Coordinates of C-alpha atoms in Angstrom, one line a residue:
X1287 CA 15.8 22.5 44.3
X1288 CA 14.0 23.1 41.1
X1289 CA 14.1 27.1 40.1
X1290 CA 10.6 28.4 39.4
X1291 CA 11.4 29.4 36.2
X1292 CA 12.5 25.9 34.9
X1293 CA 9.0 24.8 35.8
X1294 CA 7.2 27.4 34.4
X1295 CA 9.3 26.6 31.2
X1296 CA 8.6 22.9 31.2
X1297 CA 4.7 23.5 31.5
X1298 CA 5.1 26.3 28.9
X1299 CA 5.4 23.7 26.2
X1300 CA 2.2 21.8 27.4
X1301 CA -1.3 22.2 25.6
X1302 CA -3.6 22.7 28.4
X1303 CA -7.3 23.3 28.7
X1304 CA -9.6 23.0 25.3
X1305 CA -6.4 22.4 23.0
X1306 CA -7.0 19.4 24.2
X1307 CA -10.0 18.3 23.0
X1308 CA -10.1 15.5 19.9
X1309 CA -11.2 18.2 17.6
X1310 CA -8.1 20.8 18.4
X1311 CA -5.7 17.9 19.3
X1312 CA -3.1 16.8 17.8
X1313 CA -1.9 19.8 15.6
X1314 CA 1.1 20.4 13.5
X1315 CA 1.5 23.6 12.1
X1316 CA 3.7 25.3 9.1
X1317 CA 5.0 29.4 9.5
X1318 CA 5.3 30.4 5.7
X1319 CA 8.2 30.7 4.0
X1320 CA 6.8 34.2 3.2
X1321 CA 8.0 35.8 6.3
X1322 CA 11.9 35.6 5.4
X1323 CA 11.8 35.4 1.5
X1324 CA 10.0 36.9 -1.7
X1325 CA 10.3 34.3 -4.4
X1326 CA 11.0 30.2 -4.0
X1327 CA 12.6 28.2 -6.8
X1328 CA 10.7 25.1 -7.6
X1329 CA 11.3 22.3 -9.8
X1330 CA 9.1 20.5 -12.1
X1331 CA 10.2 17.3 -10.3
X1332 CA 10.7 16.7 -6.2
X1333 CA 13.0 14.0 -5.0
X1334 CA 12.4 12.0 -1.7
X1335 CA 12.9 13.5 1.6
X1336 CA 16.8 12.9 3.0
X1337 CA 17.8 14.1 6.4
X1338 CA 21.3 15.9 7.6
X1339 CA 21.8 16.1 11.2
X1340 CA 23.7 19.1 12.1
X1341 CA 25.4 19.1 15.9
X1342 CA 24.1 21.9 17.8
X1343 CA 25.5 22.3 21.4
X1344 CA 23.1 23.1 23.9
X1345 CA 25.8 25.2 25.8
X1346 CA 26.8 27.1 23.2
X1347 CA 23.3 28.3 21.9
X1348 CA 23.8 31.4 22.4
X1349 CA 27.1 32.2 20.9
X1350 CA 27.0 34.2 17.7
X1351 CA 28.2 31.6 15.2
X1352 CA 25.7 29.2 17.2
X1353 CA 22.6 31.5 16.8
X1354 CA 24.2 31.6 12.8
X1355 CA 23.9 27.6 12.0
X1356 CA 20.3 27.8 14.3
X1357 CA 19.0 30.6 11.6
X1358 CA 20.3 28.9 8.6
X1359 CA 19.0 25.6 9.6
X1360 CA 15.3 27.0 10.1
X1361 CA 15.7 28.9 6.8
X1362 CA 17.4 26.8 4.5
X1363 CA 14.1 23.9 6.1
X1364 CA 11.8 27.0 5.2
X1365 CA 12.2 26.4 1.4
X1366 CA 11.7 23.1 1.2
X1367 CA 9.8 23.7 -2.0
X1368 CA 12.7 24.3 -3.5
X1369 CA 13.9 20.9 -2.5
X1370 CA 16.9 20.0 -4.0
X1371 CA 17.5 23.3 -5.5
X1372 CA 18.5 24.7 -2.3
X1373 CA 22.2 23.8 -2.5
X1374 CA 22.5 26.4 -5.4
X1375 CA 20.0 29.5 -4.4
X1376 CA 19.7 29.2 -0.7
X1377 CA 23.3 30.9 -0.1
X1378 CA 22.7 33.6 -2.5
X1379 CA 19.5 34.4 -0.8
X1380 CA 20.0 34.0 2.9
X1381 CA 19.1 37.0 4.9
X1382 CA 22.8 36.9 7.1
X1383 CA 26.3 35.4 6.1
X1384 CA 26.4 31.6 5.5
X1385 CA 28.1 29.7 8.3
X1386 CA 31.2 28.1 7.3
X1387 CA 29.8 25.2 9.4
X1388 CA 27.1 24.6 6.7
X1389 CA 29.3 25.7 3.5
X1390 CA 29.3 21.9 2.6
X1391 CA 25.9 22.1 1.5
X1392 CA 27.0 24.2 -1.9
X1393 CA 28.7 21.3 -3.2
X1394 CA 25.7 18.9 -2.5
X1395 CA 23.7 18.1 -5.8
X1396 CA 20.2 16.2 -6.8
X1397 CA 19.6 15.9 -2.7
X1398 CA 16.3 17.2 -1.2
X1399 CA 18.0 17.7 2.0
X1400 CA 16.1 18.4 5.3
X1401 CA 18.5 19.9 8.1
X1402 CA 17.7 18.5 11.5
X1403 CA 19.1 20.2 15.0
X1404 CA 21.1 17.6 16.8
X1405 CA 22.3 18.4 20.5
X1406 CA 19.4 16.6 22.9
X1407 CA 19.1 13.2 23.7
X1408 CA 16.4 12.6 21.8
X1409 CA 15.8 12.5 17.9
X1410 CA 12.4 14.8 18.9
X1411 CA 13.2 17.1 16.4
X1412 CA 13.4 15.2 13.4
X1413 CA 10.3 13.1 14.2
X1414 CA 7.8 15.9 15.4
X1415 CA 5.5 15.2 12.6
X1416 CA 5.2 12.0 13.7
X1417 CA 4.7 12.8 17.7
X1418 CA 1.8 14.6 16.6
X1419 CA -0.3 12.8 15.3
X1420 CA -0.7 10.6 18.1
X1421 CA -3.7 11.1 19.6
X1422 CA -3.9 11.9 23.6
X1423 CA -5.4 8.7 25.3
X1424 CA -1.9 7.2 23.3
X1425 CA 0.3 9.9 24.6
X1426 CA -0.9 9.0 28.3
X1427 CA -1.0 5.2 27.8
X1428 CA 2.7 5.5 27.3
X1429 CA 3.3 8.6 29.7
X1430 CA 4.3 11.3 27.4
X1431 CA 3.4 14.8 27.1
X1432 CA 0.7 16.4 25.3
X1433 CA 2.6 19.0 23.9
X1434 CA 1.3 22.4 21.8
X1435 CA 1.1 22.3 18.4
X1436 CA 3.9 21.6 16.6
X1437 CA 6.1 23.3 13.8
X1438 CA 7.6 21.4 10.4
X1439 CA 9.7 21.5 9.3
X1440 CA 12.3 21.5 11.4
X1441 CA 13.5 25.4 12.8
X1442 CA 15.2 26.9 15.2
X1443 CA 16.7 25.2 18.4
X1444 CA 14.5 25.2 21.7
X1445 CA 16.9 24.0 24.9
X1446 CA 13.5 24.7 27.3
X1447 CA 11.8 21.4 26.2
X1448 CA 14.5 19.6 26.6
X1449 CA 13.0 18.7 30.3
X1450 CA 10.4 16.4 29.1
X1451 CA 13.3 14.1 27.5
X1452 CA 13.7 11.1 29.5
X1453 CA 16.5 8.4 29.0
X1454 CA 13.4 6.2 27.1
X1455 CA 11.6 9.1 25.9
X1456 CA 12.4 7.9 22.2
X1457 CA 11.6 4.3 22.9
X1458 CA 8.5 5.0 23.9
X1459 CA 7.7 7.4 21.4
X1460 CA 8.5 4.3 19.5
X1461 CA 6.0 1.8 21.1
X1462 CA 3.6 4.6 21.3
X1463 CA 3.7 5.1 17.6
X1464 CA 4.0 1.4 16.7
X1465 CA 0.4 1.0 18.9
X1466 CA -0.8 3.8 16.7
X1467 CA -0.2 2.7 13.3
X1468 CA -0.7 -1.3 13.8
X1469 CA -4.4 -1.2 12.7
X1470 CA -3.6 -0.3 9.7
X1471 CA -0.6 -2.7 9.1
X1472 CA -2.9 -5.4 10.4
X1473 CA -6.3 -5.1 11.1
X1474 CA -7.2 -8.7 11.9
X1475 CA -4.6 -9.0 14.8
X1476 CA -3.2 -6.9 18.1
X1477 CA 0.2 -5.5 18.2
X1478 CA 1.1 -8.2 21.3
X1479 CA -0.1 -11.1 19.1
X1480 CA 3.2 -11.1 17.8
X1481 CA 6.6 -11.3 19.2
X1482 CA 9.3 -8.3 19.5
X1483 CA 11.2 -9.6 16.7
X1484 CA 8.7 -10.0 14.3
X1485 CA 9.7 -8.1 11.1
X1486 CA 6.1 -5.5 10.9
X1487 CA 6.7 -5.3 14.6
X1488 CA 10.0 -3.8 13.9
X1489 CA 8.9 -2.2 11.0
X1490 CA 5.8 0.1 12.8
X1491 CA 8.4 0.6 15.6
X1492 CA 11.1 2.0 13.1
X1493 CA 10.5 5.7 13.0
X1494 CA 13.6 6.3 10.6
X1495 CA 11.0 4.1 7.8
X1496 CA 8.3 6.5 8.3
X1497 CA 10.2 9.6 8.3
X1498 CA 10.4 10.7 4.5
X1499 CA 6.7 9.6 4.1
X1500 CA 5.3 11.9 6.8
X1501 CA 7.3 14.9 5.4
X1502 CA 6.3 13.9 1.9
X1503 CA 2.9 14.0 3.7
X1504 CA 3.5 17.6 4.9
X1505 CA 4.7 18.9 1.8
X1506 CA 2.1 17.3 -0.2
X1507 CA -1.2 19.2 2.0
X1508 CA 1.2 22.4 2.4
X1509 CA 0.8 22.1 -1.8
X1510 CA -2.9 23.0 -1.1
X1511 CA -2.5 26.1 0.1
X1512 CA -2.9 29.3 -1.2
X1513 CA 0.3 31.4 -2.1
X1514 CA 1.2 34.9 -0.8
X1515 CA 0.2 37.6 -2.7
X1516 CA 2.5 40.3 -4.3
X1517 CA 3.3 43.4 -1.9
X1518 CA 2.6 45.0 -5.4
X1519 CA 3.4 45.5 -8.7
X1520 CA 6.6 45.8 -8.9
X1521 CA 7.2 42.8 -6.9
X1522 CA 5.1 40.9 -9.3
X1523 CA 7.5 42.7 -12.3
X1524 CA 10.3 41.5 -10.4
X1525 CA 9.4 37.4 -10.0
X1526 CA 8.4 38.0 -14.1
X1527 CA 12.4 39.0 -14.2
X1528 CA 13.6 36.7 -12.5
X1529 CA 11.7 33.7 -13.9
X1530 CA 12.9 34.7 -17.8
X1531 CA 16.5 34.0 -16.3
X1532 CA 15.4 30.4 -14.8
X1533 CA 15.5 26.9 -16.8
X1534 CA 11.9 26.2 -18.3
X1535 CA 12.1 23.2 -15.6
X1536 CA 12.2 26.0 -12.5
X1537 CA 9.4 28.0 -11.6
X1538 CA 9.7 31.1 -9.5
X1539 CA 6.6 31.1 -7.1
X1540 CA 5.7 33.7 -4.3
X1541 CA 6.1 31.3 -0.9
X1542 CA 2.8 28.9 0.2
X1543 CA 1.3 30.8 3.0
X1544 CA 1.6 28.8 6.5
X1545 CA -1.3 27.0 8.5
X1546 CA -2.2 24.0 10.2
X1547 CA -0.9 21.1 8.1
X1548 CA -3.5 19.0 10.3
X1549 CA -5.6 20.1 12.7
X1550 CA -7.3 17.3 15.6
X1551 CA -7.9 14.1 15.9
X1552 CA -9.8 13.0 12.6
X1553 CA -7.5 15.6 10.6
X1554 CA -5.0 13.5 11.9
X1555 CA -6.3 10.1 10.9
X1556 CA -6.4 10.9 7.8
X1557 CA -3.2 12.1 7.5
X1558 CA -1.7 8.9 8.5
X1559 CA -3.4 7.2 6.0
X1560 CA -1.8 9.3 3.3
X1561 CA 1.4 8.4 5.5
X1562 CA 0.7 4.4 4.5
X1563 CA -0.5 5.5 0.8
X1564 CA 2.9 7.3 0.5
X1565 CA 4.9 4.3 2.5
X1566 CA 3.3 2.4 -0.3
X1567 CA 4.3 4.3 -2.9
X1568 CA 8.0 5.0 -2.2
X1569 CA 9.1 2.6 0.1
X1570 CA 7.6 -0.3 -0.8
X1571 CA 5.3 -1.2 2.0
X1572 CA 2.8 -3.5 0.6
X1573 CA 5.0 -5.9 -0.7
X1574 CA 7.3 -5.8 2.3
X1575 CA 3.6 -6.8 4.2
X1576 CA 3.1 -9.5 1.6
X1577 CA 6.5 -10.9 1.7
X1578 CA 6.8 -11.1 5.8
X1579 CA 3.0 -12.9 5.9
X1580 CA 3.6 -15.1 3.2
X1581 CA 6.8 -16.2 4.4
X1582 CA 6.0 -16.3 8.5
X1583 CA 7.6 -18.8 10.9
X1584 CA 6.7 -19.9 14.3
X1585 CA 8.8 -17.5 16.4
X1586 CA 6.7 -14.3 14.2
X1587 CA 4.4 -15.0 17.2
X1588 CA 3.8 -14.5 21.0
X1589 CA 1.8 -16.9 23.3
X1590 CA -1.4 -14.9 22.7
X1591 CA -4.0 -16.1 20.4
X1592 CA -4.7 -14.2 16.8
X1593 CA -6.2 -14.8 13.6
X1594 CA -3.2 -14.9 12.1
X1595 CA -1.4 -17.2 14.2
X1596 CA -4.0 -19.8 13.7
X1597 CA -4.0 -19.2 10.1
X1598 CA -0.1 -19.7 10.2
X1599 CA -0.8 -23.2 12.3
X1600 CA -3.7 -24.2 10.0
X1601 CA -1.5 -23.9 7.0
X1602 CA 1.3 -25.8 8.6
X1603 CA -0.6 -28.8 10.3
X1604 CA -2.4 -29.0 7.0
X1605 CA -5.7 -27.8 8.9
X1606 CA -7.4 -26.6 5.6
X1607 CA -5.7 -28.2 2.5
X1608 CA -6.5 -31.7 1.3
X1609 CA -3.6 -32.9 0.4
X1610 CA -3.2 -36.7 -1.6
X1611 CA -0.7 -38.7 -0.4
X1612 CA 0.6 -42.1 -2.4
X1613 CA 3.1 -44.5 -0.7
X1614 CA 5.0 -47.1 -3.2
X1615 CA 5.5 -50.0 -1.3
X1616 CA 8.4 -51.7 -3.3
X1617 CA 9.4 -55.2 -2.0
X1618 CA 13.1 -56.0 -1.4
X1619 CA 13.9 -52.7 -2.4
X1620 CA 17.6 -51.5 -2.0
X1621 CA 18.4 -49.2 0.6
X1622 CA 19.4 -45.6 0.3
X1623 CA 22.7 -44.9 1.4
X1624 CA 23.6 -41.6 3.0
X1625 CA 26.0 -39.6 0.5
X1626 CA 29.0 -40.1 2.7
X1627 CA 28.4 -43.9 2.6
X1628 CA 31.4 -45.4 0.3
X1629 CA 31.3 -47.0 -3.1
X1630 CA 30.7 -50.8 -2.9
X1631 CA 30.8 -52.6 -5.9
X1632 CA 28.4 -51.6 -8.2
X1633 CA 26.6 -49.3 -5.7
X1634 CA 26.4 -45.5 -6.8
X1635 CA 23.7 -44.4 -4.3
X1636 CA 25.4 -42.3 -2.0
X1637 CA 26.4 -39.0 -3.8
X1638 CA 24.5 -40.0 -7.3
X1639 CA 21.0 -39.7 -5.4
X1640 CA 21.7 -37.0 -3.5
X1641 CA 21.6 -34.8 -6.9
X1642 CA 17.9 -36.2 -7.7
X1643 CA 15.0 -35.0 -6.7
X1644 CA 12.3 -36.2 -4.7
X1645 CA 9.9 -37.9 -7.9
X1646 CA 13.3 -38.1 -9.7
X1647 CA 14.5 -41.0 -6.7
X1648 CA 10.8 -42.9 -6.6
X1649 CA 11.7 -43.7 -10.4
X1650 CA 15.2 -44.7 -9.4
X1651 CA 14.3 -47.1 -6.4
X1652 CA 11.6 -48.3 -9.1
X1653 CA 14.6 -49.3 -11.7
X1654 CA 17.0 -50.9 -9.1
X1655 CA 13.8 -52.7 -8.0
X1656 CA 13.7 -54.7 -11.8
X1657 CA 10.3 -52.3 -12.6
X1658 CA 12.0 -51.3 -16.1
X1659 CA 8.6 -50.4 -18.1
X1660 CA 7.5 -46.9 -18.0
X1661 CA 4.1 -47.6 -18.1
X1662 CA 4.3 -50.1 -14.9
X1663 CA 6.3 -47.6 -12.9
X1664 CA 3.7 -44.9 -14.3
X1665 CA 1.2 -47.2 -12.6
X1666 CA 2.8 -47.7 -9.8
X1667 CA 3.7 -44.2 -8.8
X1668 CA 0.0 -43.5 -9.3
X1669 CA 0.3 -41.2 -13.1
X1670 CA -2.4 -40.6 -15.2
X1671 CA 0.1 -41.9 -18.1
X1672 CA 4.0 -42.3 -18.7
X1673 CA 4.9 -38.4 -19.9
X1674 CA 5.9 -37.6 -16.3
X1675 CA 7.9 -40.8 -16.1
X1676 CA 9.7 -40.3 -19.7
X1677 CA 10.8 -36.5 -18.9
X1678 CA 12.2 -37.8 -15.9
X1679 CA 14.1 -40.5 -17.2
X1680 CA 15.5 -38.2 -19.2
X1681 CA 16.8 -35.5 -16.5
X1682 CA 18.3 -38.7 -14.6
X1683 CA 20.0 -39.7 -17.9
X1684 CA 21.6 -36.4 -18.1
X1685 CA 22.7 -36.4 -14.2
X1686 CA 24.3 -39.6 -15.2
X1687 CA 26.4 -38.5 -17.8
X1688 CA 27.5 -35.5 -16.2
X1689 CA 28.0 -37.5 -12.7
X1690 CA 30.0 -40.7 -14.2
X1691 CA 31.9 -39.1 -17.0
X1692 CA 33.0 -35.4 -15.9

């Protein structure tokens, strides 16, 4: 039997009522920095999101060094503006002890490192950001939870939602998201007008791809915000201190206050377009769009009809393009032998030809034919005049050579 409180847990992490709503729903929300620390490091230059995840386990959560690695992960993720910086200043400025479970991170350099929780059976906590933005009628089409708004980055470890983690939960967080984003990875055909394997179906289902973007996302509109102001003066005196010690490339900063990183539906949408502007940016997306439709093959595509699959078949049954095709019909011409077919007498077809190419053999089968002019086998082959004939003469000299004498 299911205890009471376990249920009242599970709904506890449900949005309910008018958070609901398109204009309050989705919502993903940042707690400032402010609250632990004074001053953040920053660099002039950010590096790209990378992700650690540390092994949390859900039995031991509790336990005093547990609670330890739980508090340094949300506050080492709390100064993410000082990105890769936080290897050097973070253990000097922790509020408690560093656990010797994270010491590694001291000796990690040029990393912009984001440490994720790890002890559920699903990945939820390192793609959040991306769970939210879903909008509802997605979340139910694929049966998952509407959950509250939700926190990035990444904090401290919450057993009690683990309940709403189904053996497929991930999966179908997967589909759910691919379903999402499609339109704008192709807005001229459906998700199922392509098959599973097809590499932008794989692509929109890969959340792993569109991790760094959406946190570049987050700390790009988090860079909007206002900062905390000073206590007071001496405070103010204090960061003027400290910054005279710093690099002329590190800025000392009071910490961004917190807020609603996006806030309902349309906030949302626009926030996954910045997710594809920034997928184009860093990771390359247009041209990896370009490259898959200009390079498509048959299986790319289900049984359902699309734009682009009759595009694809129009292109490859010649549909659109005119193309001119010439025949030279060349009496008592010599066969061409296969290039396993042995040497018989004077006979060098069968590995000689194989190194020509396809205009390169016409003139060939032209010459064994007793057409010897250039300018009647120009005619023949249907050229304007003999240059094309003469450069290729010359390439099939130079095969020769190298074939006969090497």
């Amino acid at each position: 039997m299911t205890k009471t409180s376990d249920v009242n847990m599970k709904e506890f992490h449900l949005a309910k009522g008018e958070s609901l709503l398109p204009e309050n729903f989705p919502e993903l929300i940042n707690l400032s920095a402010g609250f632990m620390f004074n001053f953040i490091p920053k660099p002039s230059h950010t590096l790209p999101p990378e992700f650690v995840y540390v092994p949390i386990n859900p039995n031991k959560q509790w336990d005093k060094s547990s609670l330890k690695v739980t508090l340094a992960i949300t506050e080492w993720n709390s100064l993410w503006e000082a990105g890769h910086l936080r290897s050097e200043f973070v253990p000097k400025i922790l509020t408690h002890d560093f656990p010797k479970e994270l010491r590694w991170l001291t000796k990690i350099e040029n990393a912009n490192l984001y440490l994720i929780p790890n002890g559920r059976k699903s990945a939820f906590d390192a793609f959040e950001p991306l769970y939210h933005l879903l909008p509802l009628h997605t979340l139910n089409r694929f049966g998952l939870p509407a959950f509250k708004p939700g926190f990035w980055p990444p904090r401290t470890y919450h057993h009690t939602i683990d309940q709403h983690f189904t053996d497929d939960f991930d999966e179908r967080v997967a589909k759910a998201f691919a379903s999402y984003l499609w339109p704008w990875l192709d807005s001229g055909s459906r998700l199922h007008s392509f098959s599973k394997d097809d590499p932008i179906v794989l692509l929109a289902h890969n959340l792993n791809f569109w991790l760094p973007c959406i946190y570049k996302v987050a700390e790009e509109r988090l860079q909007c915000f206002h900062r905390v102001e000073f206590d007071n003066k001496k405070q103010m005196h204090a960061m003027q201190k400290i910054q005279t010690s710093l690099p002329s490339d590190i800025q000392v900063n009071r910490p961004l206050k917190g807020g609603s990183i996006w806030y309902g539906e349309e906030d949302a949408r626009q926030a996954t377009k910045e997710l594809i502007q920034v997928a184009d940016k860093d990771g390359k997306l247009r041209a990896i769009l370009e490259a898959v439709r200009s390079n498509r093959v048959k299986d790319d595509f289900s049984n359902l009809w699309s734009y682009a699959k009759e595009d694809f078949e129009r292109k490859i049954y010649h549909k659109r393009s005119k193309v001119r095709v010439s025949f030279v019909q060349l009496d008592e011409a010599k066969p061409v032998h296969a290039p396993t077919s042995e040497l018989h007498g004077n006979l060098l077809w069968e590995d000689f030809i194989a190194l020509l190419d396809r205009k390169e053999r016409r003139i060939v089968v032209c010459l064994k034919n007793g057409t010897t002019r250039v300018s009647e086998i120009s005619k023949r082959l249907g050229y304007a005049n003999h240059s094309p004939v003469c450069k290729a003469l010359k390439r099939i000299r130079d095969k020769a050579k190298k074939y006969l004498y090497l």
